Amino acid sequence: MDLKTALAEKIANAAGMQGDQVLEMLETPPDPKMGDAALPCFKLAKVLKKAPPAIAQEIAENIEKPDFVSEIQVAGGYLNFFYDRTYYAQSVLSEVSAAGENWGRSDIGDNKTIVIDYSSVNIAKPFHIGHLSSTAIGSALYKINKYLGYNVVGVNHLGDWGTQFGKLIAAYKLWGDDDEINRDSVSAMLKLYVRFHEEAEKDEALNEQARAWFKKIEDGDEEAMRIFGWFKELTLREAKRVYELLDVQFDSFAGESFYNDKIPAVLDELREKNLLVKSEGAYVVRLDEEELPPAIILKSDGTTLYATRDLAAAKYRKKTYDFYKNLYVVAYQQNLHFKQVFAVLKKMGYEWADDCEHVAFGMVSLEDGTLSTRHGKIVLLEDVLKKAVEKTLSIIEEKNPALEDKEQVASDIGIGAVIFSTLSQSRIKDIMFSFDRVLNFDGETGPYVQYTHTRCASVITRHEANDAGMDVSVLSNDEAFAVLKSLAGFPQTLLAASEKNEPFYVTRHLIELAQAFNKYYYEYRIIDDNKEQTNARIALARAVKDTLKRGLSLLGIKAPNKM
Ligand code: ARG
């Protein structure tokens, strides 16, 4: 049991309440001078029907003081608890070291299934920096939830359906060059697509050809499917290179086209449930009560839409995985889309629509404004990652040219920096991406956390193991105490990150832990002649190292021992 829970029990006994009721009320004061835990007694005033100061006084008199509490102060309506720091150090360090590889792990997920739809790239479209957030957030949630005992299914809902593929094949048949496509893949496809649009402005007949090719795809025509399959394979090959760099995994690549044969059943069901109405030639589901615009299900020419496919996909996911949660890590531009999809599912009578959640995030833009598909300037994610690695390598060449495994370390740091920065703020905020900030070793960045990890690794390596005991009383100063508190909070941070789908809780925690440790490191020598005290400080460094490494790995970031 952690200390806060144990304290809550004792308070509850003294106040005649339930332990978990009190636990919810217990706060951690921002200033440690006001205690390590505090109970705002006004929260109890309603239940106990007494004035807060009287409650505080009474609990202080009745409580059976736990061993780890050194002092209890009544401060007006607050009850402040001060921990015995030596006891605290002992208990945190033994908790972290006993957990070992499993520090922060939990079985709270109880094998319930969480489906996460993330990255979800589009065929024949570049994998650009805009996909970075979805990929990094989704992948972190994937790893964190697995660590918490959930069964996680990662889905890459490929954008592999739509009339644009008819245009692409028509363009290929007219002007395509196989060698060029095999060599340049997506950028060659993009060129064909752009050319098609230019020429179709002058020659309306081209659109006829595109429609005919799309019809062929719909009918499963052999040639159409062969060309389309080839485009798909080339696009995926490019994407998979990026996934490898980012250490990102998927369990399913079931994209939009996967649902073709599952759509008629959805349409039948909507008709049966009297939800489908004709509107200006199209078929829609009205969502007046939900105060949303109608969801278009079938266009007037009979083709289905993105939303239609998402209805089929959600039903499929429920049936196949029986999810506990079904998450969509997609930009906030698609807010309305997901509101509509979930509302239609609810109207169809599916209570599990409430278990579907749009995990929205903000836009990524580059500092110099180069990111804009519309202006034809696209920044490929692969290029960004490569550039980050190159920049890191040149920093290493300058500062530490003798480093072993330079290329590997540069890749761990450069790519880690990009992922960390993507996850560095509440996901809904827009991100301005800047290489200098991302790679800064002193800022609140990935390299800073990695650097702190190497600092711990290095002091541990320098220390000579011995069988003297450990004198943890040396860790009772403010700086060490702050490090210990941060360590102790790590499991809670993982739970919160999972609950709110916010990997940024983890990046923030790692920054705080690294800062707390560095502050300690500047003030105190770790290794000195006193073996028992040295052993305690080394144990602290080891706990910090392991926690940083675990936290980074849950974000998909490596932690080299030297840099
Ligand atoms: N391919 C889409 C895009 O790039 C994202 C798909 C998200 N997933 C979904 N089930 N709609 O915008």
Coordinates of C-alpha atoms and ligand atoms in Angstrom, one line a residue:
M1 CA 0.0 0.0 0.0
D2 CA 1.4 3.5 -0.8
L3 CA 1.8 6.0 2.0
K4 CA -1.1 8.3 1.0
T5 CA -3.6 5.4 1.0
A6 CA -2.3 4.2 4.4
L7 CA -2.6 7.8 5.8
A8 CA -6.1 8.1 4.4
E9 CA -7.1 4.9 6.3
K10 CA -5.8 6.3 9.6
I11 CA -7.6 9.6 9.0
A12 CA -10.8 7.8 8.1
N13 CA -10.7 5.8 11.3
A14 CA -10.3 9.0 13.4
A15 CA -13.1 10.7 11.5
G16 CA -15.5 7.8 11.2
M17 CA -15.4 7.8 7.4
Q18 CA -14.3 5.5 4.5
G19 CA -10.7 5.3 3.5
D20 CA -11.3 5.9 -0.2
Q21 CA -13.5 8.9 0.6
V22 CA -10.6 10.5 2.4
L23 CA -8.1 9.5 -0.2
E24 CA -9.9 11.5 -2.7
M25 CA -9.8 14.6 -0.5
L26 CA -6.1 14.3 0.4
E27 CA -4.0 16.9 -1.4
T28 CA -0.3 17.3 -2.0
P29 CA 0.5 20.9 -1.0
P30 CA 2.4 22.8 -3.7
D31 CA 4.9 24.1 -1.1
P32 CA 6.4 21.3 1.0
K33 CA 6.6 23.7 3.9
M34 CA 2.9 23.1 4.2
G35 CA 3.3 19.4 4.6
D36 CA 3.7 16.4 2.3
A37 CA 0.0 15.7 2.4
A38 CA -2.9 17.9 3.5
L39 CA -6.5 17.4 4.3
P40 CA -8.8 20.4 3.5
C41 CA -11.3 19.9 6.3
F42 CA -14.0 22.0 4.7
K43 CA -14.6 19.1 2.4
L44 CA -15.7 17.1 5.4
A45 CA -17.8 19.8 7.0
K46 CA -20.9 18.8 5.1
V47 CA -20.7 15.1 6.1
L48 CA -19.6 15.7 9.7
K49 CA -21.7 18.9 10.2
K50 CA -19.0 20.8 12.1
A51 CA -16.8 23.8 11.3
P52 CA -13.5 22.9 9.5
P53 CA -11.1 24.0 12.2
A54 CA -13.0 21.9 14.8
I55 CA -12.8 18.9 12.5
A56 CA -9.0 19.4 12.0
Q57 CA -8.5 19.7 15.7
E58 CA -10.5 16.6 16.5
I59 CA -8.8 14.4 13.9
A60 CA -5.4 15.5 15.1
E61 CA -6.3 14.4 18.6
N62 CA -7.9 11.1 17.7
I63 CA -5.6 9.9 14.9
E64 CA -3.3 6.9 15.5
K65 CA -0.2 8.4 14.0
P66 CA 1.4 6.1 11.3
D67 CA 5.1 5.4 11.6
F68 CA 6.0 7.3 8.5
V69 CA 4.4 10.5 9.7
S70 CA 6.7 12.6 11.8
E71 CA 4.4 15.6 12.5
I72 CA 0.8 16.6 12.2
Q73 CA -0.1 20.3 12.1
V74 CA -3.5 22.0 12.5
A75 CA -3.5 25.1 10.3
G76 CA -7.0 26.6 10.4
G77 CA -9.3 24.4 8.4
Y78 CA -6.3 22.3 7.1
L79 CA -4.6 19.4 8.6
N80 CA -1.0 19.1 7.4
F81 CA 1.0 15.9 7.5
F82 CA 4.8 15.8 7.4
Y83 CA 6.4 12.5 6.5
D84 CA 9.4 11.1 8.2
R85 CA 11.9 11.5 5.4
T86 CA 14.2 8.6 6.3
Y87 CA 11.2 6.3 6.5
Y88 CA 9.9 7.7 3.2
A89 CA 13.2 7.3 1.4
Q90 CA 13.5 3.7 2.6
S91 CA 10.0 2.8 1.5
V92 CA 10.2 4.5 -1.9
L93 CA 13.6 3.0 -2.8
S94 CA 12.6 -0.5 -1.8
E95 CA 9.3 -0.2 -3.7
V96 CA 11.1 0.8 -6.9
S97 CA 13.8 -1.8 -6.6
A98 CA 11.4 -4.6 -5.7
A99 CA 9.3 -3.8 -8.7
G100 CA 12.5 -3.9 -10.9
E101 CA 11.5 -4.3 -14.6
N102 CA 7.8 -3.9 -13.6
W103 CA 8.0 -0.5 -11.9
G104 CA 4.7 1.2 -12.5
R105 CA 3.2 -1.8 -14.1
S106 CA -0.4 -2.7 -13.1
D107 CA -3.1 -5.2 -13.8
I108 CA -5.8 -2.6 -13.6
G109 CA -6.6 -3.3 -17.3
D110 CA -7.7 -6.8 -16.3
N111 CA -7.2 -7.9 -20.0
K112 CA -10.1 -5.7 -21.1
T113 CA -9.6 -4.7 -24.7
I114 CA -8.8 -1.2 -25.9
V115 CA -8.8 -0.7 -29.7
I116 CA -6.7 2.3 -30.8
D117 CA -7.1 3.6 -34.4
Y118 CA -3.9 5.7 -35.1
S119 CA -1.6 6.9 -37.8
S120 CA -4.1 5.7 -40.4
V121 CA -2.3 6.9 -43.5
N122 CA -3.7 7.4 -46.9
I123 CA -2.7 5.4 -49.9
A124 CA -0.8 7.3 -52.6
K125 CA -0.5 10.3 -50.3
P126 CA 2.7 11.3 -48.5
F127 CA 3.3 10.4 -44.9
H128 CA 3.9 13.9 -43.8
I129 CA 4.6 15.6 -40.5
G130 CA 0.9 16.1 -39.9
H131 CA 0.7 12.3 -39.3
L132 CA 3.3 12.5 -36.6
S133 CA 0.9 13.4 -33.7
S134 CA -1.5 10.6 -34.5
T135 CA 1.3 8.1 -34.8
A136 CA 3.2 9.2 -31.7
I137 CA 0.2 9.7 -29.4
G138 CA -1.4 6.4 -30.6
S139 CA 1.8 4.5 -30.2
A140 CA 2.4 5.8 -26.7
L141 CA -1.2 5.0 -25.6
Y142 CA -0.7 1.6 -27.1
K143 CA 2.4 0.9 -25.0
I144 CA 1.1 2.5 -21.8
N145 CA -2.2 0.7 -21.8
K146 CA -0.5 -2.6 -22.5
Y147 CA 1.8 -2.0 -19.5
L148 CA -1.4 -1.4 -17.4
G149 CA -2.7 -4.8 -18.2
Y150 CA -5.1 -4.0 -21.1
N151 CA -5.3 -6.1 -24.2
V152 CA -4.6 -3.5 -26.9
V153 CA -5.4 -3.7 -30.6
G154 CA -3.6 -1.2 -32.7
V155 CA -5.4 -0.4 -36.0
N156 CA -4.1 1.4 -39.0
H157 CA -7.4 2.4 -40.7
L158 CA -5.8 2.9 -44.1
G159 CA -7.3 5.5 -46.4
D160 CA -7.6 3.1 -49.4
W161 CA -11.0 3.9 -50.8
G162 CA -12.5 6.8 -52.8
T163 CA -13.1 8.1 -56.2
Q164 CA -9.6 9.6 -56.3
F165 CA -8.2 6.2 -56.9
G166 CA -10.1 6.0 -60.2
K167 CA -8.4 9.2 -61.2
L168 CA -5.0 7.9 -60.2
I169 CA -5.4 4.7 -62.3
A170 CA -6.8 6.7 -65.3
A171 CA -3.7 9.0 -65.0
Y172 CA -1.4 6.0 -64.7
K173 CA -2.9 4.3 -67.8
L174 CA -2.3 7.6 -69.8
W175 CA 1.0 8.8 -68.6
G176 CA 2.4 6.3 -66.0
D177 CA 6.0 5.1 -66.1
D178 CA 6.5 1.9 -64.1
D179 CA 10.2 2.5 -63.4
E180 CA 9.5 6.0 -62.0
I181 CA 6.7 4.7 -59.8
N182 CA 8.8 1.9 -58.5
R183 CA 11.6 4.3 -57.7
D184 CA 9.8 7.3 -56.4
S185 CA 6.6 5.6 -55.3
V186 CA 4.3 8.1 -53.5
S187 CA 5.8 11.2 -55.0
A188 CA 5.4 9.7 -58.5
M189 CA 1.8 8.9 -57.7
L190 CA 1.3 12.4 -56.5
K191 CA 2.6 13.8 -59.8
L192 CA 0.2 11.7 -61.7
Y193 CA -2.6 12.9 -59.6
V194 CA -1.7 16.5 -60.0
R195 CA -1.4 16.1 -63.7
F196 CA -4.8 14.5 -63.9
H197 CA -6.4 17.5 -62.3
E198 CA -4.6 19.9 -64.6
E199 CA -5.6 18.0 -67.8
A200 CA -9.1 17.3 -66.6
E201 CA -9.8 21.0 -66.4
K202 CA -9.3 21.1 -70.2
D203 CA -10.7 17.8 -71.1
E204 CA -13.9 16.7 -69.3
A205 CA -13.7 13.2 -70.9
L206 CA -10.9 12.4 -68.5
N207 CA -13.4 12.4 -65.6
E208 CA -15.4 9.9 -67.4
Q209 CA -12.4 7.6 -67.6
A210 CA -11.7 8.1 -63.9
R211 CA -15.3 7.1 -63.0
A212 CA -15.0 4.0 -65.2
W213 CA -11.8 3.0 -63.4
F214 CA -13.3 3.6 -60.0
K215 CA -16.3 1.4 -61.1
K216 CA -13.8 -1.3 -62.0
I217 CA -12.2 -1.1 -58.6
E218 CA -15.7 -1.4 -57.0
D219 CA -16.4 -4.4 -59.2
G220 CA -13.1 -6.1 -58.3
D221 CA -11.8 -6.0 -61.9
E222 CA -8.5 -7.8 -62.2
E223 CA -6.4 -5.1 -63.8
A224 CA -7.8 -2.4 -61.6
M225 CA -7.1 -4.4 -58.5
R226 CA -3.6 -5.2 -59.6
I227 CA -2.6 -1.6 -60.2
F228 CA -4.3 -0.5 -57.0
G229 CA -2.7 -3.2 -55.0
W230 CA 0.7 -2.2 -56.3
F231 CA 0.1 1.4 -55.4
K232 CA -1.0 0.3 -51.9
E233 CA 2.1 -1.9 -51.4
L234 CA 4.5 0.9 -52.4
T235 CA 2.8 3.4 -50.1
L236 CA 2.8 1.0 -47.2
R237 CA 6.5 0.1 -47.8
E238 CA 7.3 3.8 -47.3
A239 CA 5.1 4.1 -44.2
K240 CA 6.6 1.0 -42.7
R241 CA 10.1 2.5 -43.0
V242 CA 8.9 5.3 -40.8
Y243 CA 7.2 3.0 -38.4
E244 CA 10.4 1.1 -38.0
L245 CA 12.3 4.3 -37.2
L246 CA 9.6 5.3 -34.6
D247 CA 9.3 1.8 -33.1
V248 CA 5.5 1.8 -33.8
Q249 CA 3.5 -1.4 -34.2
F250 CA 0.0 -2.3 -35.5
D251 CA -2.1 -5.4 -35.1
S252 CA -4.4 -4.7 -38.0
F253 CA -4.1 -2.8 -41.3
A254 CA -7.8 -3.1 -42.1
G255 CA -8.5 0.1 -44.0
E256 CA -11.5 1.7 -45.5
S257 CA -11.7 -0.8 -48.4
F258 CA -11.8 -3.7 -46.0
Y259 CA -15.4 -2.7 -45.1
N260 CA -16.8 -2.8 -48.7
D261 CA -18.6 -6.0 -48.2
K262 CA -19.8 -5.0 -44.8
I263 CA -21.6 -1.8 -45.9
P264 CA -24.8 -3.3 -47.3
A265 CA -25.6 -4.7 -43.9
V266 CA -25.2 -1.3 -42.3
L267 CA -27.4 0.3 -44.9
D268 CA -30.1 -2.4 -44.4
E269 CA -29.9 -1.9 -40.7
L270 CA -30.3 1.9 -41.0
R271 CA -33.3 1.4 -43.2
E272 CA -34.9 -1.2 -40.9
K273 CA -34.4 1.2 -38.0
N274 CA -36.1 3.9 -40.0
L275 CA -33.0 6.2 -39.7
L276 CA -32.2 6.6 -43.4
V277 CA -34.0 9.6 -45.0
K278 CA -33.7 11.0 -48.5
S279 CA -32.4 14.5 -48.7
E280 CA -31.6 16.3 -52.0
G281 CA -31.0 12.9 -53.7
A282 CA -28.7 11.7 -51.0
Y283 CA -29.5 9.5 -48.0
V284 CA -28.8 10.9 -44.6
V285 CA -29.4 10.2 -40.9
R286 CA -30.9 13.2 -39.3
L287 CA -29.3 14.2 -36.0
D288 CA -31.6 17.1 -35.0
E289 CA -32.0 16.1 -31.4
E290 CA -28.3 15.8 -31.0
E291 CA -28.0 19.3 -32.5
L292 CA -25.7 18.1 -35.2
P293 CA -26.0 18.4 -39.0
P294 CA -27.3 15.3 -40.7
A295 CA -24.7 12.5 -41.4
I296 CA -24.5 11.8 -45.1
I297 CA -24.5 8.0 -45.6
L298 CA -25.0 7.6 -49.4
K299 CA -24.3 10.2 -52.1
S300 CA -26.9 10.7 -54.8
D301 CA -24.8 8.6 -57.2
G302 CA -25.0 5.7 -54.7
T303 CA -21.4 5.9 -53.5
T304 CA -20.7 5.6 -49.8
L305 CA -18.8 8.0 -47.7
Y306 CA -16.0 8.1 -45.1
A307 CA -18.6 8.1 -42.3
T308 CA -20.4 5.1 -43.8
R309 CA -17.2 3.2 -43.6
D310 CA -16.6 4.3 -40.0
L311 CA -20.0 2.9 -39.0
A312 CA -19.2 -0.4 -40.5
A313 CA -15.7 -0.3 -38.9
A314 CA -17.0 0.5 -35.5
K315 CA -19.5 -2.4 -35.7
Y316 CA -16.8 -4.7 -36.9
R317 CA -14.5 -3.7 -34.1
K318 CA -17.2 -4.3 -31.5
K319 CA -18.0 -7.7 -32.9
T320 CA -14.4 -8.8 -33.4
Y321 CA -12.7 -7.4 -30.3
D322 CA -15.5 -6.7 -27.9
F323 CA -13.8 -3.6 -26.9
Y324 CA -14.0 -1.9 -23.5
K325 CA -12.8 1.3 -25.2
N326 CA -12.6 2.2 -28.9
L327 CA -10.2 5.2 -29.5
Y328 CA -9.7 7.3 -32.6
V329 CA -6.5 9.3 -32.5
V330 CA -7.3 11.8 -35.2
A331 CA -6.8 15.6 -35.6
Y332 CA -9.5 17.8 -34.2
Q333 CA -10.5 18.9 -37.7
Q334 CA -12.6 15.7 -37.7
N335 CA -14.5 16.5 -34.5
L336 CA -17.8 16.8 -36.3
H337 CA -17.2 13.6 -38.2
F338 CA -16.7 11.5 -35.0
K339 CA -19.6 13.2 -33.2
Q340 CA -21.9 12.3 -36.0
V341 CA -20.6 8.7 -36.3
F342 CA -21.0 8.1 -32.5
A343 CA -24.4 9.7 -32.6
V344 CA -25.6 7.5 -35.4
L345 CA -24.4 4.4 -33.6
K346 CA -26.3 5.6 -30.5
K347 CA -29.4 6.1 -32.6
M348 CA -29.0 2.5 -33.9
G349 CA -29.3 1.4 -30.3
Y350 CA -25.7 0.6 -29.5
E351 CA -25.0 1.5 -25.9
W352 CA -21.3 0.9 -26.7
A353 CA -21.3 4.1 -28.7
D354 CA -20.4 5.7 -25.3
D355 CA -17.2 3.6 -25.2
C356 CA -16.0 5.2 -28.5
E357 CA -13.9 8.2 -28.1
H358 CA -12.2 10.7 -30.4
V359 CA -8.8 11.4 -29.0
A360 CA -8.3 14.7 -30.8
F361 CA -5.0 16.6 -31.2
G362 CA -3.9 19.9 -32.6
M363 CA -2.0 20.8 -35.8
V364 CA 1.7 20.5 -36.3
S365 CA 3.3 23.3 -38.2
L366 CA 6.9 24.1 -39.0
E367 CA 8.5 27.2 -37.7
D368 CA 9.3 28.5 -41.1
G369 CA 5.8 27.8 -42.3
T370 CA 6.8 25.2 -44.8
L371 CA 4.1 22.8 -43.9
S372 CA 1.2 23.2 -46.2
T373 CA -0.2 20.6 -48.5
R374 CA -2.3 23.1 -50.3
H375 CA 0.7 25.2 -51.4
G376 CA 2.3 22.0 -52.6
K377 CA 5.0 22.2 -49.9
I378 CA 5.0 19.0 -48.0
V379 CA 7.4 18.0 -45.3
L380 CA 7.8 14.3 -45.2
L381 CA 8.0 12.7 -41.8
E382 CA 10.9 10.5 -42.9
D383 CA 12.9 13.6 -43.9
V384 CA 12.2 15.2 -40.6
L385 CA 13.4 12.2 -38.7
K386 CA 16.5 11.9 -40.9
K387 CA 17.3 15.5 -40.5
A388 CA 17.0 15.2 -36.7
V389 CA 19.4 12.3 -36.7
E390 CA 21.9 14.2 -38.9
K391 CA 21.8 17.2 -36.7
T392 CA 22.3 15.1 -33.6
L393 CA 25.2 13.4 -35.2
S394 CA 26.9 16.7 -36.0
I395 CA 26.4 17.8 -32.4
I396 CA 28.0 14.6 -31.2
E397 CA 30.9 15.0 -33.6
E398 CA 31.5 18.4 -32.2
K399 CA 31.1 17.7 -28.5
N400 CA 32.0 14.0 -28.0
P401 CA 33.7 12.7 -31.1
A402 CA 35.1 9.7 -29.3
L403 CA 31.7 8.3 -28.4
E404 CA 31.1 4.6 -29.3
D405 CA 28.3 3.6 -31.6
K406 CA 27.8 7.2 -32.7
E407 CA 25.3 6.5 -35.4
Q408 CA 23.1 4.4 -33.1
V409 CA 23.1 7.0 -30.4
A410 CA 22.4 9.8 -32.8
S411 CA 19.4 7.9 -34.1
D412 CA 18.1 7.2 -30.5
I413 CA 18.5 10.9 -29.6
G414 CA 17.3 12.5 -32.8
I415 CA 14.2 10.3 -33.2
G416 CA 13.5 10.4 -29.5
A417 CA 13.7 14.2 -29.6
V418 CA 11.0 14.4 -32.3
I419 CA 8.7 11.9 -30.5
F420 CA 9.2 13.6 -27.2
S421 CA 8.5 17.1 -28.5
T422 CA 5.3 15.8 -30.2
L423 CA 4.1 14.5 -26.8
S424 CA 5.3 17.5 -24.8
Q425 CA 2.1 19.4 -24.3
S426 CA -1.6 18.7 -23.9
R427 CA -2.5 17.0 -27.2
I428 CA -5.2 19.5 -28.1
K429 CA -2.8 22.3 -28.5
D430 CA -1.3 23.2 -31.9
I431 CA 2.4 22.5 -32.1
M432 CA 5.1 24.6 -33.7
F433 CA 7.9 22.3 -34.6
S434 CA 11.4 23.7 -34.3
F435 CA 14.6 21.6 -34.6
D436 CA 16.6 23.9 -32.3
R437 CA 14.1 23.6 -29.5
V438 CA 13.5 19.9 -30.0
L439 CA 17.2 19.0 -29.9
N440 CA 18.1 21.4 -27.0
F441 CA 19.9 19.5 -24.3
D442 CA 18.9 22.0 -21.6
G443 CA 15.3 22.7 -22.5
E444 CA 12.4 20.6 -21.5
T445 CA 13.2 18.1 -24.2
G446 CA 13.8 14.4 -24.9
P447 CA 17.6 14.8 -25.1
Y448 CA 17.5 16.5 -21.7
V449 CA 15.8 13.4 -20.2
Q450 CA 18.1 11.1 -22.0
Y451 CA 21.1 13.1 -20.8
T452 CA 19.9 12.8 -17.2
H453 CA 19.6 9.1 -17.8
T454 CA 23.2 8.8 -19.0
R455 CA 24.3 10.9 -16.0
C456 CA 22.8 8.3 -13.6
A457 CA 24.2 5.5 -15.7
S458 CA 27.7 7.0 -15.5
V459 CA 27.7 7.5 -11.7
I460 CA 26.4 4.0 -11.2
T461 CA 29.2 2.6 -13.4
R462 CA 31.8 4.6 -11.4
H463 CA 30.6 3.3 -8.1
E464 CA 32.3 0.2 -6.8
A465 CA 29.8 -2.4 -5.4
N466 CA 30.4 -3.2 -1.8
D467 CA 28.5 -5.0 0.9
A468 CA 28.2 -2.2 3.4
G469 CA 24.6 -1.3 4.3
M470 CA 22.6 1.7 3.2
D471 CA 22.2 4.9 5.3
V472 CA 19.1 6.4 3.8
S473 CA 19.0 9.2 6.3
V474 CA 21.4 11.0 4.0
L475 CA 18.4 11.4 1.6
S476 CA 16.3 13.5 4.0
N477 CA 17.4 16.9 2.5
D478 CA 14.9 18.9 0.5
E479 CA 16.5 18.0 -2.9
A480 CA 16.6 14.3 -2.4
F481 CA 13.1 14.3 -0.9
A482 CA 11.8 16.0 -4.0
V483 CA 13.4 13.3 -6.2
L484 CA 11.8 10.6 -4.0
K485 CA 8.4 12.2 -4.3
S486 CA 8.6 12.4 -8.0
L487 CA 9.7 8.7 -8.2
A488 CA 6.8 7.7 -6.0
G489 CA 4.3 9.4 -8.3
F490 CA 5.3 7.5 -11.4
P491 CA 2.7 4.7 -11.3
Q492 CA -0.1 7.3 -10.7
T493 CA 1.1 9.3 -13.7
L494 CA 0.8 6.2 -16.0
L495 CA -2.8 5.6 -14.7
A496 CA -3.7 9.2 -15.3
A497 CA -2.2 9.1 -18.8
S498 CA -4.2 6.1 -19.7
E499 CA -7.4 7.4 -18.2
K500 CA -7.2 10.8 -20.0
N501 CA -5.4 9.5 -23.1
E502 CA -2.7 12.0 -22.4
P503 CA 0.9 10.7 -23.0
F504 CA 2.0 14.3 -22.1
Y505 CA 1.5 13.4 -18.5
V506 CA 4.4 11.1 -18.9
T507 CA 6.7 13.5 -20.7
R508 CA 5.9 16.1 -18.0
H509 CA 6.6 13.7 -15.2
L510 CA 9.9 12.7 -16.8
I511 CA 11.0 16.3 -17.1
E512 CA 10.1 17.0 -13.5
L513 CA 12.0 13.9 -12.3
A514 CA 15.0 14.8 -14.4
Q515 CA 15.0 18.4 -13.1
A516 CA 14.7 17.2 -9.5
F517 CA 17.5 14.8 -9.9
N518 CA 19.8 17.3 -11.6
K519 CA 19.1 19.8 -8.8
Y520 CA 20.2 17.2 -6.3
Y521 CA 23.2 16.2 -8.4
Y522 CA 24.5 19.8 -8.5
E523 CA 24.1 20.2 -4.7
Y524 CA 25.6 16.9 -3.5
R525 CA 28.4 14.5 -4.3
I526 CA 27.0 11.0 -5.0
I527 CA 30.2 9.1 -4.4
D528 CA 32.3 9.9 -1.3
D529 CA 34.3 8.0 1.4
N530 CA 31.2 7.1 3.4
K531 CA 30.2 3.8 2.0
E532 CA 26.7 3.5 3.6
Q533 CA 25.8 7.0 2.5
T534 CA 27.2 6.5 -1.0
N535 CA 25.2 3.3 -1.3
A536 CA 22.0 5.2 -0.5
R537 CA 22.7 7.9 -3.0
I538 CA 23.6 5.3 -5.7
A539 CA 20.3 3.6 -5.0
L540 CA 18.5 6.9 -5.6
A541 CA 20.4 7.4 -8.9
R542 CA 19.5 3.8 -9.9
A543 CA 15.8 4.4 -9.2
V544 CA 15.9 7.6 -11.2
K545 CA 17.7 5.9 -14.1
D546 CA 15.2 3.0 -14.2
T547 CA 12.2 5.2 -14.0
L548 CA 13.4 7.5 -16.8
K549 CA 14.3 4.5 -18.9
R550 CA 10.9 2.9 -18.3
G551 CA 9.0 6.2 -19.0
L552 CA 10.9 6.8 -22.2
S553 CA 10.3 3.3 -23.5
L554 CA 6.6 3.7 -22.9
L555 CA 6.7 6.6 -25.3
G556 CA 8.7 4.7 -27.8
I557 CA 12.0 6.4 -27.0
K558 CA 15.4 4.7 -26.4
A559 CA 17.6 5.6 -23.4
P560 CA 21.3 5.1 -24.3
N561 CA 23.8 4.8 -21.5
K562 CA 26.2 7.2 -23.1
M563 CA 25.8 10.2 -25.3
Ligands
ARG1 N1 -7.1 8.5 -43.1 C1 -7.7 9.5 -42.3 C2 -6.9 10.8 -42.5 O1 -5.8 10.9 -42.8 C3 -7.7 9.2 -40.8 C4 -8.5 8.0 -40.5 C5 -8.9 8.0 -39.0 N2 -9.6 6.8 -38.7 C6 -10.9 6.6 -38.9 N3 -11.5 5.5 -38.5 N4 -11.7 7.5 -39.5 O2 -7.5 11.9 -42.3

